[in-house]
Short mmCIF file of C-alpha atoms and ligand atoms in Angstrom, two decimals:
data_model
loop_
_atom_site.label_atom_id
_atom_site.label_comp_id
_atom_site.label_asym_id
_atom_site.label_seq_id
_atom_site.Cartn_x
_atom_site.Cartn_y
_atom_site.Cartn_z
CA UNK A 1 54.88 47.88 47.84
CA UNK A 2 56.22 49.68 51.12
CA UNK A 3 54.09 49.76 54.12
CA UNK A 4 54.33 53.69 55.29
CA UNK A 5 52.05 55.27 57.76
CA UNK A 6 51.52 58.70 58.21
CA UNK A 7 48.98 60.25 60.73
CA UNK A 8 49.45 63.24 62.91
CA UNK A 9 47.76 66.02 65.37
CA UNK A 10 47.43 69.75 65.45
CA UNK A 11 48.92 71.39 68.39
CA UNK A 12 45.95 73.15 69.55
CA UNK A 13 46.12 72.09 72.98
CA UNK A 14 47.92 68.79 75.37
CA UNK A 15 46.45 65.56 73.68
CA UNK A 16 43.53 63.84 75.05
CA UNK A 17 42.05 60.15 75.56
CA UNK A 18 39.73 60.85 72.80
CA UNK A 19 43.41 60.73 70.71
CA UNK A 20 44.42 57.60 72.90
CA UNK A 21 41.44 55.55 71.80
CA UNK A 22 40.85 57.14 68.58
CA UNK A 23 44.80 56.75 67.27
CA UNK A 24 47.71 57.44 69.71
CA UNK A 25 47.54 53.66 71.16
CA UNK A 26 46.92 52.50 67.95
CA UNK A 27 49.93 54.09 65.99
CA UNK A 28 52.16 52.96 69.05
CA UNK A 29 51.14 49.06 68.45
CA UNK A 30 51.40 49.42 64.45
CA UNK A 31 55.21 51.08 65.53
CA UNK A 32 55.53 48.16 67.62
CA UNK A 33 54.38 45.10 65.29
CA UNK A 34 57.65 46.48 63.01
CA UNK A 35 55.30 45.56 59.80
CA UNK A 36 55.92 48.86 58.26
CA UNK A 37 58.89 50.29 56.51
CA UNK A 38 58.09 53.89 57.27
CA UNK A 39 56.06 55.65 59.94
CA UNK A 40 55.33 59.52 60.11
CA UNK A 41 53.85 61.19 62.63
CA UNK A 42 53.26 64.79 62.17
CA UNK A 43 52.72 68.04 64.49
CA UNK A 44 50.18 69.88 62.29
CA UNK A 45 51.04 73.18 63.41
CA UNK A 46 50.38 75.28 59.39
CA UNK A 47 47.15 73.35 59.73
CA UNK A 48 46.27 74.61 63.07
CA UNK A 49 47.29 78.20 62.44
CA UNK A 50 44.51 77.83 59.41
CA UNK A 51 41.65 78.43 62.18
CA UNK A 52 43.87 79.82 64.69
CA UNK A 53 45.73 82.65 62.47
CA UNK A 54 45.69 85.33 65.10
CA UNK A 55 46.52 82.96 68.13
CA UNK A 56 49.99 82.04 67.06
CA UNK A 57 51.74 81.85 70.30
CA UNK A 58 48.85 78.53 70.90
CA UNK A 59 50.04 76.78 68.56
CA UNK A 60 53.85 77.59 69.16
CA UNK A 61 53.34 76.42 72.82
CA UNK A 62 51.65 73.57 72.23
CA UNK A 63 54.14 72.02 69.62
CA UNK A 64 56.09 70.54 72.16
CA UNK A 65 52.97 68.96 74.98
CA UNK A 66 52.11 67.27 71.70
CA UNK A 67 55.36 66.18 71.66
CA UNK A 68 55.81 65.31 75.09
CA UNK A 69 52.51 63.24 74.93
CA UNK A 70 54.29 61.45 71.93
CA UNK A 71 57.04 60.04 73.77
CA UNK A 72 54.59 59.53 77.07
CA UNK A 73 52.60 57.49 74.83
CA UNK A 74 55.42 55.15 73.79
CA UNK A 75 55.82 56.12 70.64
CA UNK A 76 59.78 55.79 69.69
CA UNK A 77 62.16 58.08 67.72
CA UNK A 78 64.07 55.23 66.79
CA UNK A 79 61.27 53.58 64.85
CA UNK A 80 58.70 56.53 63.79
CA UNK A 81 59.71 59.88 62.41
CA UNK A 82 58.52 62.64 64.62
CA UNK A 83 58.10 66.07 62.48
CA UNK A 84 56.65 69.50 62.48
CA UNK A 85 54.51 70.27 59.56
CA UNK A 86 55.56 73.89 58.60
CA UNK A 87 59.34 73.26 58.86
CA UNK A 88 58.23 70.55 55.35
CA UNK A 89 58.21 73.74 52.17
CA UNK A 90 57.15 70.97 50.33
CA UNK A 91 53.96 70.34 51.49
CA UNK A 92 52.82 73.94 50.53
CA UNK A 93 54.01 73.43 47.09
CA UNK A 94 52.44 70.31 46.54
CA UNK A 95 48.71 72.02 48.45
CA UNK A 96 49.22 74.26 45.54
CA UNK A 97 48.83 72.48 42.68
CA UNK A 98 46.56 69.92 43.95
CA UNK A 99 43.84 72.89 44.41
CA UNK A 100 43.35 72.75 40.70
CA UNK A 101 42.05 69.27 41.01
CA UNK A 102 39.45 70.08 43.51
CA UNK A 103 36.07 71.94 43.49
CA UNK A 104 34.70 74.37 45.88
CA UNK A 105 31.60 72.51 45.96
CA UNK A 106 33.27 69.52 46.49
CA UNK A 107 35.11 71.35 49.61
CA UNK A 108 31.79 71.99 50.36
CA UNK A 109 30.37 69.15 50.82
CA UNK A 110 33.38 67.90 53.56
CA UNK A 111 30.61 67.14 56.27
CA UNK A 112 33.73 67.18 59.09
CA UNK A 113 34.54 71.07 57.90
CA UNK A 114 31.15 71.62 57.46
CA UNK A 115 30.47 70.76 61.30
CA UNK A 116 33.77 72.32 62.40
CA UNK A 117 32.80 75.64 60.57
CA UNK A 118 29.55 75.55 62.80
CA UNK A 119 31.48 74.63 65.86
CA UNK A 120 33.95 77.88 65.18
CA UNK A 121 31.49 80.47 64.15
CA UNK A 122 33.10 80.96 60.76
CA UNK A 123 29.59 80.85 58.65
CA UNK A 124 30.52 84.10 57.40
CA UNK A 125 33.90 84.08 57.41
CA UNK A 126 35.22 81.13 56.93
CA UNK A 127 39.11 81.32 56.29
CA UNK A 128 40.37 80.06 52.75
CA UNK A 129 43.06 78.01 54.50
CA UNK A 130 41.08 76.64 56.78
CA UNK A 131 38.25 75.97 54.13
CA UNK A 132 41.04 74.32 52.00
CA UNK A 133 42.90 72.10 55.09
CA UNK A 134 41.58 68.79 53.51
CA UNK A 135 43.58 69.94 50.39
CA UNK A 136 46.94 70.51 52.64
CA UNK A 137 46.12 67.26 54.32
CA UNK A 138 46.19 65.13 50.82
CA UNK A 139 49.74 66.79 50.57
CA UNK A 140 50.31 65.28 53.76
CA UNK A 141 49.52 62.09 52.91
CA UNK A 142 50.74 61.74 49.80
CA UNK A 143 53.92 63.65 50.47
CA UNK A 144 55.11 60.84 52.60
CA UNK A 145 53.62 57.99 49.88
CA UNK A 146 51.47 56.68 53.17
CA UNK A 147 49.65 53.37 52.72
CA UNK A 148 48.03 53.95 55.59
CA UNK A 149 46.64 56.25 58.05
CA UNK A 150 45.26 55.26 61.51
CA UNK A 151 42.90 58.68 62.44
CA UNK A 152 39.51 58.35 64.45
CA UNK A 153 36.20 58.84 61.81
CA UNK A 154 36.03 62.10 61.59
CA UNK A 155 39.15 62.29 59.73
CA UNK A 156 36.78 59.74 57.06
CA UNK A 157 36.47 62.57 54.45
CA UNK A 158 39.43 63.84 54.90
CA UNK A 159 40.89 60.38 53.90
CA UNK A 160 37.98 60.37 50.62
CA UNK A 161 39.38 63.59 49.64
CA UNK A 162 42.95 62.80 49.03
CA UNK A 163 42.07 59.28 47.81
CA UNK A 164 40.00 61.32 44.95
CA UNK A 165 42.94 63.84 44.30
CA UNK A 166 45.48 61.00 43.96
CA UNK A 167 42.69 59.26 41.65
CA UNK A 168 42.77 62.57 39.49
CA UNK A 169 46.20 63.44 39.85
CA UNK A 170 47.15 59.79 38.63
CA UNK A 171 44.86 60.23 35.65
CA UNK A 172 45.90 63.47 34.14
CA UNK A 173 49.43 62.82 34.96
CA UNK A 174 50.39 59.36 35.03
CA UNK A 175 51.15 57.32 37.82
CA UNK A 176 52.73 59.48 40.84
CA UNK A 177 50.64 59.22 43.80
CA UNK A 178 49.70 56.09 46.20
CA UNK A 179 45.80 55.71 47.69
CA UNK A 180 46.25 55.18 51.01
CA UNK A 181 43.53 53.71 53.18
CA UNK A 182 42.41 54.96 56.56
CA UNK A 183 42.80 52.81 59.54
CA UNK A 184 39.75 53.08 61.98
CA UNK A 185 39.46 51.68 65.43
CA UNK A 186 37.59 48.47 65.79
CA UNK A 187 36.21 48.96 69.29
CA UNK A 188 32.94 51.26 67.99
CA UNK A 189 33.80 53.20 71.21
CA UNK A 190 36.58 54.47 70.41
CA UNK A 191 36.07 55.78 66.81
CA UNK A 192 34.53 59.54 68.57
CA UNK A 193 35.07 59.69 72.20
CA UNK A 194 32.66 61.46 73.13
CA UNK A 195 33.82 64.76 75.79
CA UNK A 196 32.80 64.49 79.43
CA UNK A 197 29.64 66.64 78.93
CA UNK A 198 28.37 64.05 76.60
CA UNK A 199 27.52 65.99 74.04
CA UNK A 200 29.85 66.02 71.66
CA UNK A 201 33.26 64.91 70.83
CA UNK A 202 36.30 64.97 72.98
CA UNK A 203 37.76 67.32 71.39
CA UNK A 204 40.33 70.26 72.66
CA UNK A 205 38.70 73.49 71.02
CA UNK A 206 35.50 72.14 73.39
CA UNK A 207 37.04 72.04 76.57
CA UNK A 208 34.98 69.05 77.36
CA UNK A 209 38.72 66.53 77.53
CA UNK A 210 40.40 64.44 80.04
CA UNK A 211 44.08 64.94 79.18
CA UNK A 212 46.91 62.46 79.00
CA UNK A 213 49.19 64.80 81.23
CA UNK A 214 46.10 65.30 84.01
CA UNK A 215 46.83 64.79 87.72
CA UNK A 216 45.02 61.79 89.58
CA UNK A 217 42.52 64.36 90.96
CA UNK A 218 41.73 66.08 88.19
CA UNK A 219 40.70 62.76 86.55
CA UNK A 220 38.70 61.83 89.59
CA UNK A 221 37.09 64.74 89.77
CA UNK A 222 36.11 64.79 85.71
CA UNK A 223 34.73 61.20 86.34
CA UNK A 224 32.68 62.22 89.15
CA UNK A 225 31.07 65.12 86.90
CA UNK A 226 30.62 63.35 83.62
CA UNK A 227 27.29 62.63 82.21
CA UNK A 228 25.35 59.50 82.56
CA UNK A 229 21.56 58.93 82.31
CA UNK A 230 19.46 61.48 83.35
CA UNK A 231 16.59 59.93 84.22
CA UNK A 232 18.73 57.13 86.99
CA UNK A 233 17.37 59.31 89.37
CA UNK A 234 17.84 56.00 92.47
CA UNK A 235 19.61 53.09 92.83
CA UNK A 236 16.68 50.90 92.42
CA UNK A 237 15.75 52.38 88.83
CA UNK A 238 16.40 50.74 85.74
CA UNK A 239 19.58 52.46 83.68
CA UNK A 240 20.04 53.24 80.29
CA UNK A 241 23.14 52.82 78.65
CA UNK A 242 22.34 54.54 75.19
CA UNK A 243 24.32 57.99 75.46
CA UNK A 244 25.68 57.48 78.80
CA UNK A 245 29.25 58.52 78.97
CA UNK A 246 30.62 56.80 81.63
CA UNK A 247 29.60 53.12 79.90
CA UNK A 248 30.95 54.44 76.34
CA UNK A 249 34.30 55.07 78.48
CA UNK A 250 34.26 51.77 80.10
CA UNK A 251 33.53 50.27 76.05
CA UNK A 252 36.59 52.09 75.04
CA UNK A 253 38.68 51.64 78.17
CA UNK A 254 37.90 48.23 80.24
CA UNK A 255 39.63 45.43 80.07
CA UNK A 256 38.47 42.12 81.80
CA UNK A 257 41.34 42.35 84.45
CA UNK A 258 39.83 45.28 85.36
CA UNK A 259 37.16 43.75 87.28
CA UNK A 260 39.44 41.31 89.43
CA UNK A 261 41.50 44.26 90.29
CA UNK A 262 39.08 47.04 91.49
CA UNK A 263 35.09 45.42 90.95
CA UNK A 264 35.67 41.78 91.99
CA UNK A 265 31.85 41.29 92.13
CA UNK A 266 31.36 41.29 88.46
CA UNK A 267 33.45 39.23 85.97
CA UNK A 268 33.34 41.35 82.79
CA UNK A 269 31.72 44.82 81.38
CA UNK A 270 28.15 42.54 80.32
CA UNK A 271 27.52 42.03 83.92
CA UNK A 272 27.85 45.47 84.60
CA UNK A 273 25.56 46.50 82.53
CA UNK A 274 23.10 43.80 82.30
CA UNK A 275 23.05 45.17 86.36
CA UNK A 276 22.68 48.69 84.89
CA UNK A 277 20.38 48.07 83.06
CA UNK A 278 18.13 46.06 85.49
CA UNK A 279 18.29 48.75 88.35
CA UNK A 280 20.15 48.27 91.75
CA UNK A 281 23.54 49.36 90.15
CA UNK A 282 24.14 53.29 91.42
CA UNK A 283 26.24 55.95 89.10
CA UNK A 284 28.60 56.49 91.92
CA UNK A 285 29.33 52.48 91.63
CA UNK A 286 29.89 52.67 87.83
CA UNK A 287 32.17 56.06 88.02
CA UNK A 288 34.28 54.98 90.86
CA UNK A 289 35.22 51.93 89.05
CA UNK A 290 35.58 54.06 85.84
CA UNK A 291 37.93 56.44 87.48
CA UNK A 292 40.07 53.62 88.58
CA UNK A 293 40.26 52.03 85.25
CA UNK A 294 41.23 55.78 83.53
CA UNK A 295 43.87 55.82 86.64
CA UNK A 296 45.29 52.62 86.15
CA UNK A 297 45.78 53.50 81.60
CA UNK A 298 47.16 56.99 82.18
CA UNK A 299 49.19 56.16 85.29
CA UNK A 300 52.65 55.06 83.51
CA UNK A 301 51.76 57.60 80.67
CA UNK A 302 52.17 60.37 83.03
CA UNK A 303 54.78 58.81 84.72
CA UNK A 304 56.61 59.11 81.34
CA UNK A 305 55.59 62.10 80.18
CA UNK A 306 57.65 63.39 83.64
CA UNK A 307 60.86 61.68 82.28
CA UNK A 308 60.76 63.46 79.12
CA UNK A 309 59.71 66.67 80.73
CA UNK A 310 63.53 66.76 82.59
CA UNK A 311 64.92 67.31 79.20
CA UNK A 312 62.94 69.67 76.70
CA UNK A 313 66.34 70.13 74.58
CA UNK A 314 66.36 66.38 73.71
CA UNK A 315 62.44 66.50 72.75
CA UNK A 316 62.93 69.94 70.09
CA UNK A 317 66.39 67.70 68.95
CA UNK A 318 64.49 65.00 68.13
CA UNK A 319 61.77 67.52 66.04
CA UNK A 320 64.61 69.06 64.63
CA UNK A 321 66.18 65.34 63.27
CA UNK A 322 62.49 64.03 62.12
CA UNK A 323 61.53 67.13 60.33
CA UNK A 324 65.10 66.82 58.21
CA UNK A 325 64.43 63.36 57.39
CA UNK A 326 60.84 64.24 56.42
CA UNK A 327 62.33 66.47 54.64
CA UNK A 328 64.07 64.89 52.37
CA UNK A 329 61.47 62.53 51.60
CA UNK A 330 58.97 65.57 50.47
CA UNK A 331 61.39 66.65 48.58
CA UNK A 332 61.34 63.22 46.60
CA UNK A 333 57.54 63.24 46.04
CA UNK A 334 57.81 67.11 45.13
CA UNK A 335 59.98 65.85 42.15
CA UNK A 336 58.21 62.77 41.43
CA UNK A 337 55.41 65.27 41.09
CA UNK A 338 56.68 67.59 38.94
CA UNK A 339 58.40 65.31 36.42
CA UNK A 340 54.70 63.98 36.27
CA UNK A 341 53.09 67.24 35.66
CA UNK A 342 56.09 68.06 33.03
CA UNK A 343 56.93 71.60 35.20
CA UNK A 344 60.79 70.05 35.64
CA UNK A 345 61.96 72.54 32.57
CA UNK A 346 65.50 72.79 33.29
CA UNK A 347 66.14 68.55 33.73
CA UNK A 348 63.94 67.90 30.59
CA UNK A 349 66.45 68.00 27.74
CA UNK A 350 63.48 66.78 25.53
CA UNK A 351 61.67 70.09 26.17
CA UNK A 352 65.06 72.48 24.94
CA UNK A 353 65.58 70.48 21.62
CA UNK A 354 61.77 70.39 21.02
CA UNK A 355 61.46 74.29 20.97
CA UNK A 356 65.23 74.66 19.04
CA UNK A 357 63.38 72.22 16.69
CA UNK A 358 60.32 73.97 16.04
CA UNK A 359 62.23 77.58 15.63
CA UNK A 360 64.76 76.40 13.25
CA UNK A 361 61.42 74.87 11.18
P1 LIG V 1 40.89 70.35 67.37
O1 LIG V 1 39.72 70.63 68.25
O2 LIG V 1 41.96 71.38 67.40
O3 LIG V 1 40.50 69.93 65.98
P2 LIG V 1 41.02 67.58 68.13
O4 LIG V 1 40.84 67.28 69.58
O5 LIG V 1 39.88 67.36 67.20
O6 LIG V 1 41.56 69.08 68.04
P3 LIG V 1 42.93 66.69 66.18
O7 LIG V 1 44.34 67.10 66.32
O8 LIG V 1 42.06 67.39 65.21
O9 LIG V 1 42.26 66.77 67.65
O10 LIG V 1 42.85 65.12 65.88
C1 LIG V 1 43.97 64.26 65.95
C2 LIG V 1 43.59 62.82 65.82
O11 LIG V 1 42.83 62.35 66.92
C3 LIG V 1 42.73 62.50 64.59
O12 LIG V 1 43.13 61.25 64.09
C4 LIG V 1 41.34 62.42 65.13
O13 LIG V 1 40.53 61.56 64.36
C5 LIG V 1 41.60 61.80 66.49
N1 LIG V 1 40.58 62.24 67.45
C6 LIG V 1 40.40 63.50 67.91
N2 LIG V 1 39.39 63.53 68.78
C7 LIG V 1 38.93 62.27 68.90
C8 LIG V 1 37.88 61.64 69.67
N3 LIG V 1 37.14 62.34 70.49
N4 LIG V 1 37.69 60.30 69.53
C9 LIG V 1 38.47 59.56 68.70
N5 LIG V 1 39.47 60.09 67.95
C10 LIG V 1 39.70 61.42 68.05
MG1 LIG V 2 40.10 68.00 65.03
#
């Protein structure tokens, strides 16, 4: 069987390191290891406009700093297929019918809508597109016959929810659809950033990000601010490292080289925590040495990001190419799916002689 990825993000605002350590970095090394036949990487812009309906110029704008941080990241036209969602009809069509396979209770249930719902206010409101978006996503998926698809967790039951519709679709229909299986990160760290404030997840609708785009000062200064523990009131006291952003940064950011580079004193991230941990090691320490690590990651990012930025044209030509070739593979999967479900009237010459049959009868 092929090896096909397909993963993607909505362009709801410039991509942030909680994407970089929850799947950007990852889907550039999978691109890289040339194991895979196919790779997909989608601008979700329908799916955005599901919670962002009267706030289309956001998502319009940010279609191409999604794609900008694409290319900054590394990863390559040549090998991955870079595509906007809506121009794709046929993931509508194939949303449509897999909504008869799916229960609103079992929509429900989706604890990552349920806590996005909260987060947007929509108790009362909540609208049917966006309540559905785990429906559109199976399209996604399956659309592009992905084997697998490297997301951070909370994309976990999204990933359950088209594995079940491809499980039902393949039993009432035959055969059509391929399960594909998620592809976590393995540092723990990385799997939900957590956003400066601490609180919650990086995430763009929360204002609480470090971009891949920011200025060196503007990282700085979000270092200085972020949240550690509160009760390290002096040097001397003991630290805890439970909660405390600036260590789950370092977990999902530091590498060993790190430490000969900008903290020669300590040889690896246990040090610097068993320190922590003892007292004598001050915030200022940890989050100067954080700042440099975050400089030294998003340093040739930006630098690349700058490159593209010279030529826009070449970044919506490239959209323009990948969406076509997407495409065309929908459009396979749209048949595929149709023949299965027996809704291919005019190509099923069985179907015309079956009904002259039972009228001449
Ligand atoms: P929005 O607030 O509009 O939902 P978002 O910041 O959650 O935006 P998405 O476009 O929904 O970003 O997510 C894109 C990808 O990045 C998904 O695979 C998601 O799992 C991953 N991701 C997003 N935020 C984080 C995070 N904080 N940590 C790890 N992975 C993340
Ligand atoms: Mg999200």
């Amino acid at each position: 069987m092929k090896k096909i990825i397909l993963t993607g993000d909505r362009p709801t605002g410039k991509l942030h390191v909680g994407h970089y350590v929850g799947s950007l970095k990852r889907r550039v090394e999978l691109q890289n290891s040339g194991e895979y036949d196919d790779i997909y990487i989608m601008i979700a812009d329908a799916q955005a406009l599901t919670d962002n309906a009267d706030n289309p110029e956001k998502v319009r704008q940010n279609i191409i700093e999604v794609a900008l941080d694409y290319l900054a990241c590394g990863l390559d036209p040549e090998k991955s297929t870079l595509f906007i969602q809506s121009q794709i009809p046929q993931l509508c069509e194939l949303s449509f019918y897999y909504m008869n396979l799916v229960t609103v209770s079992r929509l429900q249930r989706n604890p990552t809508v349920k806590s996005e719902i909260q987060m947007r206010n929509f108790e009362a409101s909540i609208p049917v597109g966006f309540f559905t978006y785990p429906i559109s996503q199976a399209a996604d998926i399956t659309a592009f016959k992905a084997t697998v698809v490297p997301v951070g967790e909370d994309q976990l039951p999204m990933l359950e929810q088209t594995k079940e519709i491809v499980r039902k679709f393949n039993s009432v229909y035959g055969e059509t659809l391929v399960e594909p299986e998620i592809l976590l990160p393995d540092n723990k760290a990385c799997l939900r950033l957590p956003g400066i404030d601490g609180k919650a997840k990086m995430s763009k609708s929360l204002g609480n990000c470090i971009y891949l785009s920011e200025e060196p000062e503007e990282i700085r200064k979000k270092v200085m601010s972020m949240f550690t523990d509160p009760d390290h009131l002096r040097v001397e006291d003991p630290g805890k490292l439970e909660g405390n952003t600036v260590f789950t940064y370092l977990d999902a950011f530091c590498k060993d080289e790190y430490f000969a580079e900008f903290l020669p004193e300590y040889n690896c991230l246990d040090e610097l925590k068993a320190h922590y941990t003892k007292g004598g090691l001050g915030d200022v320490k940890v989050k100067k040495f954080l700042n440099s690590v975050l400089q030294a990651e998003l340093e040739p990012v930006r630098n690349r990001r700058k490159e593209y930025q010279k030529d826009i044209e070449y970044v919506y030509d490239i959209l323009k190419k990948g969406s076509e070739r997407a495409e065309a593979v929908a459009a396979k999967t749209l048949d595929d799916v149709k023949n299965s479900m027996k809704i291919n009237y005019f190509e099923d010459k069985d179907l015309i002689s079956e009904q002259k049959k039972r009228y001449a009868e």
